Amino acid sequence: MTDLFAPLQSLKQGDWFKLICGASFQHLPAVRSLTLAYTLAGADCIDVAADPAVISAAQAGLQVAKYLAKDAQKRGFDYKGNSPFLMVSLNDGEDPHFRKAEFNPTQCPTDCPRPCERICPAQAIVFNSIKEDFSGVISEKCYGCGRCIPVCPYDIIYTSSYMSTPGAIAPLVMSTGVDAVEIHTKVGRFAEFEQLWQAISPWADQLKLLAISCPDGEGMTDYLRAIYDLIAPLKSALIWQTDGRSMSGDIGDGTTIAAVKLGQKVLAAKLPGYVQLAGGTNSYTVAKLKAMGLLKKAGEQGSRGAGEREELFSSAPQPLCPSASIAGVAYGSYARVLLSPILEQLENKEVSNTNVKATVRLEEDDVLLWQAVELAHSLVSQIKSQQER
């Protein structure tokens, strides 16, 4: 099996791991570091914002990981230099993943206890920051979780949403080396989905993977069937991402229940393709899936069907018959917060070169690098251990 198809093999085996950097998360140093650490820890896919600068930062992390592959192996990590798929997220309408919090800090009373600053998991809200010389929301760090909105005592925080621009999608996919696309949709937006798909479809054959992310709603399974009828036949692998409770995995173990229940619902619909959890996933998720018998056991084989892209995907084909188990798990807020102490230390370590300050890169601090990889591996290994028994 070639390195190119290692992520697809993980889907087939049922131990697929995806890191979600965030569809609107644009903090380039963090994206680079997260990509590097989770790649060395064995991730199969890195999902980033459809922003050329963000994509470039993730690609830089992937390149450094290849250089460090032998070192990772010596330290006991399973990474062998296989590049995870690089995925970009797109939306066909308003979606909480594609928004930013905003407020005017001059409207904040001086005696406000600033609960927004304390609750922000991305440390995107600051007041009188010396380093940033700024007060308010650091836009590139905000990923739209919305937790700051209900806690504001003065109700002055709001969000700005943005849409994918169909005309920019095709050049993006063609020119940046993206392997996969994820489309965020919602029940009742079939016309909008169709418009977005029409913009992507001429170049869909270049993709190794297509993912459809949809939250629960009345008529969801019928909606997903309609989407499949529209996009079929596909030459790429297909994932149904069950978005249980968006951007909540770091809140507590209970958030994973919604993701698991939605995964069960999509499995029961017997749709072609793979089913992958997201939205509320955390360290409890794999244990819950194991307890419920929803993960494929070691040695079980995936299904095969007609119309596969044998010349490219013979090592890990897309099953055209329904999946009987969860193929993998995507981790977003939990995975990022897990590494936030490391990223914060990096951000506070600056080097000066010709009077220009720059954040220390993760690979430039050997201690922090392998601490980050160890933390990332503690999460990745939970699902990967399924195939090591």
PDB file of N, CA and C in Angstrom, residues 156-210:
ATOM      1  N   ILE A 156     -23.719  42.828  24.244  1.00  0.00           N
ATOM      2  CA  ILE A 156     -23.142  43.596  23.135  1.00  0.00           C
ATOM      3  C   ILE A 156     -22.306  42.731  22.188  1.00  0.00           C
ATOM      4  N   ILE A 157     -22.217  41.429  22.483  1.00  0.00           N
ATOM      5  CA  ILE A 157     -21.447  40.543  21.602  1.00  0.00           C
ATOM      6  C   ILE A 157     -22.379  39.951  20.561  1.00  0.00           C
ATOM      7  N   TYR A 158     -21.950  39.963  19.321  1.00  0.00           N
ATOM      8  CA  TYR A 158     -22.740  39.406  18.220  1.00  0.00           C
ATOM      9  C   TYR A 158     -21.801  38.595  17.324  1.00  0.00           C
ATOM     10  N   THR A 159     -22.342  37.957  16.306  1.00  0.00           N
ATOM     11  CA  THR A 159     -21.510  37.180  15.389  1.00  0.00           C
ATOM     12  C   THR A 159     -21.718  37.645  13.958  1.00  0.00           C
ATOM     13  N   SER A 160     -20.687  37.498  13.181  1.00  0.00           N
ATOM     14  CA  SER A 160     -20.748  37.747  11.735  1.00  0.00           C
ATOM     15  C   SER A 160     -20.486  36.428  11.024  1.00  0.00           C
ATOM     16  N   SER A 161     -21.412  36.030  10.164  1.00  0.00           N
ATOM     17  CA  SER A 161     -21.270  34.778   9.414  1.00  0.00           C
ATOM     18  C   SER A 161     -20.782  35.072   8.008  1.00  0.00           C
ATOM     19  N   TYR A 162     -20.201  34.072   7.395  1.00  0.00           N
ATOM     20  CA  TYR A 162     -19.760  34.224   6.011  1.00  0.00           C
ATOM     21  C   TYR A 162     -20.037  32.947   5.234  1.00  0.00           C
ATOM     22  N   MET A 163     -20.146  33.100   3.929  1.00  0.00           N
ATOM     23  CA  MET A 163     -20.496  31.995   3.036  1.00  0.00           C
ATOM     24  C   MET A 163     -19.319  31.634   2.144  1.00  0.00           C
ATOM     25  N   SER A 164     -19.269  30.368   1.741  1.00  0.00           N
ATOM     26  CA  SER A 164     -18.313  29.959   0.728  1.00  0.00           C
ATOM     27  C   SER A 164     -18.683  30.627  -0.591  1.00  0.00           C
ATOM     28  N   THR A 165     -17.688  31.069  -1.329  1.00  0.00           N
ATOM     29  CA  THR A 165     -17.924  31.687  -2.632  1.00  0.00           C
ATOM     30  C   THR A 165     -17.681  30.656  -3.721  1.00  0.00           C
ATOM     31  N   PRO A 166     -18.739  30.172  -4.397  1.00  0.00           N
ATOM     32  CA  PRO A 166     -18.571  29.096  -5.369  1.00  0.00           C
ATOM     33  C   PRO A 166     -17.504  29.370  -6.425  1.00  0.00           C
ATOM     34  N   GLY A 167     -17.412  30.608  -6.891  1.00  0.00           N
ATOM     35  CA  GLY A 167     -16.453  30.911  -7.934  1.00  0.00           C
ATOM     36  C   GLY A 167     -15.012  30.750  -7.511  1.00  0.00           C
ATOM     37  N   ALA A 168     -14.765  30.806  -6.198  1.00  0.00           N
ATOM     38  CA  ALA A 168     -13.389  30.701  -5.707  1.00  0.00           C
ATOM     39  C   ALA A 168     -13.009  29.281  -5.321  1.00  0.00           C
ATOM     40  N   ILE A 169     -13.988  28.394  -5.284  1.00  0.00           N
ATOM     41  CA  ILE A 169     -13.732  27.052  -4.784  1.00  0.00           C
ATOM     42  C   ILE A 169     -12.860  26.232  -5.731  1.00  0.00           C
ATOM     43  N   ALA A 170     -13.224  26.195  -6.989  1.00  0.00           N
ATOM     44  CA  ALA A 170     -12.488  25.368  -7.944  1.00  0.00           C
ATOM     45  C   ALA A 170     -11.016  25.750  -8.037  1.00  0.00           C
ATOM     46  N   PRO A 171     -10.677  27.020  -8.220  1.00  0.00           N
ATOM     47  CA  PRO A 171      -9.258  27.378  -8.244  1.00  0.00           C
ATOM     48  C   PRO A 171      -8.542  27.009  -6.950  1.00  0.00           C
ATOM     49  N   LEU A 172      -9.230  27.145  -5.825  1.00  0.00           N
ATOM     50  CA  LEU A 172      -8.635  26.810  -4.536  1.00  0.00           C
ATOM     51  C   LEU A 172      -8.239  25.341  -4.504  1.00  0.00           C
ATOM     52  N   VAL A 173      -9.169  24.479  -4.889  1.00  0.00           N
ATOM     53  CA  VAL A 173      -8.915  23.046  -4.864  1.00  0.00           C
ATOM     54  C   VAL A 173      -7.812  22.678  -5.848  1.00  0.00           C
ATOM     55  N   MET A 174      -7.831  23.303  -7.007  1.00  0.00           N
ATOM     56  CA  MET A 174      -6.870  22.955  -8.053  1.00  0.00           C
ATOM     57  C   MET A 174      -5.451  23.444  -7.747  1.00  0.00           C
ATOM     58  N   SER A 175      -5.332  24.612  -7.139  1.00  0.00           N
ATOM     59  CA  SER A 175      -4.024  25.250  -7.039  1.00  0.00           C
ATOM     60  C   SER A 175      -3.292  25.016  -5.722  1.00  0.00           C
ATOM     61  N   THR A 176      -3.958  24.495  -4.702  1.00  0.00           N
ATOM     62  CA  THR A 176      -3.315  24.403  -3.394  1.00  0.00           C
ATOM     63  C   THR A 176      -3.008  22.985  -2.945  1.00  0.00           C
ATOM     64  N   GLY A 177      -3.345  21.994  -3.735  1.00  0.00           N
ATOM     65  CA  GLY A 177      -3.031  20.628  -3.356  1.00  0.00           C
ATOM     66  C   GLY A 177      -3.925  20.049  -2.285  1.00  0.00           C
ATOM     67  N   VAL A 178      -5.146  20.538  -2.189  1.00  0.00           N
ATOM     68  CA  VAL A 178      -6.108  20.004  -1.231  1.00  0.00           C
ATOM     69  C   VAL A 178      -6.539  18.604  -1.670  1.00  0.00           C
ATOM     70  N   ASP A 179      -6.609  17.682  -0.703  1.00  0.00           N
ATOM     71  CA  ASP A 179      -6.984  16.297  -1.003  1.00  0.00           C
ATOM     72  C   ASP A 179      -8.476  16.041  -0.861  1.00  0.00           C
ATOM     73  N   ALA A 180      -9.125  16.830  -0.012  1.00  0.00           N
ATOM     74  CA  ALA A 180     -10.506  16.515   0.353  1.00  0.00           C
ATOM     75  C   ALA A 180     -11.299  17.792   0.624  1.00  0.00           C
ATOM     76  N   VAL A 181     -12.606  17.672   0.446  1.00  0.00           N
ATOM     77  CA  VAL A 181     -13.517  18.783   0.713  1.00  0.00           C
ATOM     78  C   VAL A 181     -14.633  18.284   1.615  1.00  0.00           C
ATOM     79  N   GLU A 182     -14.985  19.110   2.580  1.00  0.00           N
ATOM     80  CA  GLU A 182     -16.143  18.820   3.424  1.00  0.00           C
ATOM     81  C   GLU A 182     -17.168  19.921   3.221  1.00  0.00           C
ATOM     82  N   ILE A 183     -18.400  19.528   2.978  1.00  0.00           N
ATOM     83  CA  ILE A 183     -19.482  20.489   2.785  1.00  0.00           C
ATOM     84  C   ILE A 183     -20.404  20.455   4.004  1.00  0.00           C
ATOM     85  N   HIS A 184     -20.551  21.595   4.652  1.00  0.00           N
ATOM     86  CA  HIS A 184     -21.476  21.724   5.775  1.00  0.00           C
ATOM     87  C   HIS A 184     -22.833  22.160   5.225  1.00  0.00           C
ATOM     88  N   THR A 185     -23.834  21.362   5.510  1.00  0.00           N
ATOM     89  CA  THR A 185     -25.174  21.646   5.018  1.00  0.00           C
ATOM     90  C   THR A 185     -26.177  21.455   6.140  1.00  0.00           C
ATOM     91  N   LYS A 186     -27.440  21.597   5.818  1.00  0.00           N
ATOM     92  CA  LYS A 186     -28.499  21.512   6.817  1.00  0.00           C
ATOM     93  C   LYS A 186     -29.778  21.076   6.124  1.00  0.00           C
ATOM     94  N   VAL A 187     -30.611  20.326   6.836  1.00  0.00           N
ATOM     95  CA  VAL A 187     -31.881  19.887   6.259  1.00  0.00           C
ATOM     96  C   VAL A 187     -32.657  21.095   5.741  1.00  0.00           C
ATOM     97  N   GLY A 188     -33.152  20.986   4.507  1.00  0.00           N
ATOM     98  CA  GLY A 188     -33.924  22.070   3.909  1.00  0.00           C
ATOM     99  C   GLY A 188     -33.132  22.981   3.000  1.00  0.00           C
ATOM    100  N   ARG A 189     -31.840  22.688   2.828  1.00  0.00           N
ATOM    101  CA  ARG A 189     -31.019  23.559   1.981  1.00  0.00           C
ATOM    102  C   ARG A 189     -30.561  22.834   0.721  1.00  0.00           C
ATOM    103  N   PHE A 190     -31.401  21.992   0.168  1.00  0.00           N
ATOM    104  CA  PHE A 190     -30.990  21.197  -0.988  1.00  0.00           C
ATOM    105  C   PHE A 190     -30.616  22.083  -2.173  1.00  0.00           C
ATOM    106  N   ALA A 191     -31.385  23.118  -2.443  1.00  0.00           N
ATOM    107  CA  ALA A 191     -31.093  23.999  -3.585  1.00  0.00           C
ATOM    108  C   ALA A 191     -29.741  24.676  -3.408  1.00  0.00           C
ATOM    109  N   GLU A 192     -29.457  25.098  -2.187  1.00  0.00           N
ATOM    110  CA  GLU A 192     -28.176  25.740  -1.911  1.00  0.00           C
ATOM    111  C   GLU A 192     -27.027  24.744  -2.047  1.00  0.00           C
ATOM    112  N   PHE A 193     -27.249  23.518  -1.559  1.00  0.00           N
ATOM    113  CA  PHE A 193     -26.234  22.477  -1.693  1.00  0.00           C
ATOM    114  C   PHE A 193     -25.969  22.189  -3.173  1.00  0.00           C
ATOM    115  N   GLU A 194     -27.044  22.092  -3.925  1.00  0.00           N
ATOM    116  CA  GLU A 194     -26.896  21.791  -5.355  1.00  0.00           C
ATOM    117  C   GLU A 194     -26.077  22.868  -6.062  1.00  0.00           C
ATOM    118  N   GLN A 195     -26.301  24.123  -5.713  1.00  0.00           N
ATOM    119  CA  GLN A 195     -25.539  25.214  -6.324  1.00  0.00           C
ATOM    120  C   GLN A 195     -24.055  25.099  -5.990  1.00  0.00           C
ATOM    121  N   LEU A 196     -23.766  24.804  -4.740  1.00  0.00           N
ATOM    122  CA  LEU A 196     -22.375  24.647  -4.334  1.00  0.00           C
ATOM    123  C   LEU A 196     -21.742  23.437  -5.013  1.00  0.00           C
ATOM    124  N   TRP A 197     -22.488  22.353  -5.094  1.00  0.00           N
ATOM    125  CA  TRP A 197     -21.965  21.136  -5.726  1.00  0.00           C
ATOM    126  C   TRP A 197     -21.682  21.357  -7.210  1.00  0.00           C
ATOM    127  N   GLN A 198     -22.514  22.123  -7.873  1.00  0.00           N
ATOM    128  CA  GLN A 198     -22.277  22.419  -9.280  1.00  0.00           C
ATOM    129  C   GLN A 198     -20.957  23.146  -9.482  1.00  0.00           C
ATOM    130  N   ALA A 199     -20.582  23.969  -8.504  1.00  0.00           N
ATOM    131  CA  ALA A 199     -19.303  24.677  -8.602  1.00  0.00           C
ATOM    132  C   ALA A 199     -18.119  23.748  -8.372  1.00  0.00           C
ATOM    133  N   ILE A 200     -18.326  22.735  -7.539  1.00  0.00           N
ATOM    134  CA  ILE A 200     -17.238  21.811  -7.203  1.00  0.00           C
ATOM    135  C   ILE A 200     -17.127  20.659  -8.187  1.00  0.00           C
ATOM    136  N   SER A 201     -18.248  20.167  -8.668  1.00  0.00           N
ATOM    137  CA  SER A 201     -18.294  18.901  -9.393  1.00  0.00           C
ATOM    138  C   SER A 201     -17.350  18.781 -10.592  1.00  0.00           C
ATOM    139  N   PRO A 202     -17.078  19.857 -11.364  1.00  0.00           N
ATOM    140  CA  PRO A 202     -16.140  19.673 -12.487  1.00  0.00           C
ATOM    141  C   PRO A 202     -14.754  19.213 -12.044  1.00  0.00           C
ATOM    142  N   TRP A 203     -14.421  19.466 -10.783  1.00  0.00           N
ATOM    143  CA  TRP A 203     -13.097  19.091 -10.283  1.00  0.00           C
ATOM    144  C   TRP A 203     -13.178  18.008  -9.208  1.00  0.00           C
ATOM    145  N   ALA A 204     -14.347  17.418  -9.041  1.00  0.00           N
ATOM    146  CA  ALA A 204     -14.532  16.430  -7.976  1.00  0.00           C
ATOM    147  C   ALA A 204     -13.659  15.201  -8.171  1.00  0.00           C
ATOM    148  N   ASP A 205     -13.346  14.874  -9.422  1.00  0.00           N
ATOM    149  CA  ASP A 205     -12.527  13.693  -9.685  1.00  0.00           C
ATOM    150  C   ASP A 205     -11.109  13.833  -9.132  1.00  0.00           C
ATOM    151  N   GLN A 206     -10.669  15.059  -8.865  1.00  0.00           N
ATOM    152  CA  GLN A 206      -9.341  15.267  -8.302  1.00  0.00           C
ATOM    153  C   GLN A 206      -9.293  14.938  -6.814  1.00  0.00           C
ATOM    154  N   LEU A 207     -10.445  14.927  -6.177  1.00  0.00           N
ATOM    155  CA  LEU A 207     -10.484  14.719  -4.733  1.00  0.00           C
ATOM    156  C   LEU A 207     -10.340  13.245  -4.376  1.00  0.00           C
ATOM    157  N   LYS A 208      -9.662  12.997  -3.284  1.00  0.00           N
ATOM    158  CA  LYS A 208      -9.558  11.638  -2.764  1.00  0.00           C
ATOM    159  C   LYS A 208     -10.709  11.329  -1.813  1.00  0.00           C
ATOM    160  N   LEU A 209     -11.345  12.399  -1.313  1.00  0.00           N
ATOM    161  CA  LEU A 209     -12.381  12.203  -0.306  1.00  0.00           C
ATOM    162  C   LEU A 209     -13.363  13.369  -0.326  1.00  0.00           C
ATOM    163  N   LEU A 210     -14.636  13.051  -0.181  1.00  0.00           N
ATOM    164  CA  LEU A 210     -15.676  14.054   0.011  1.00  0.00           C
ATOM    165  C   LEU A 210     -16.393  13.735   1.307  1.00  0.00           C
TER     166      LEU A 210
END
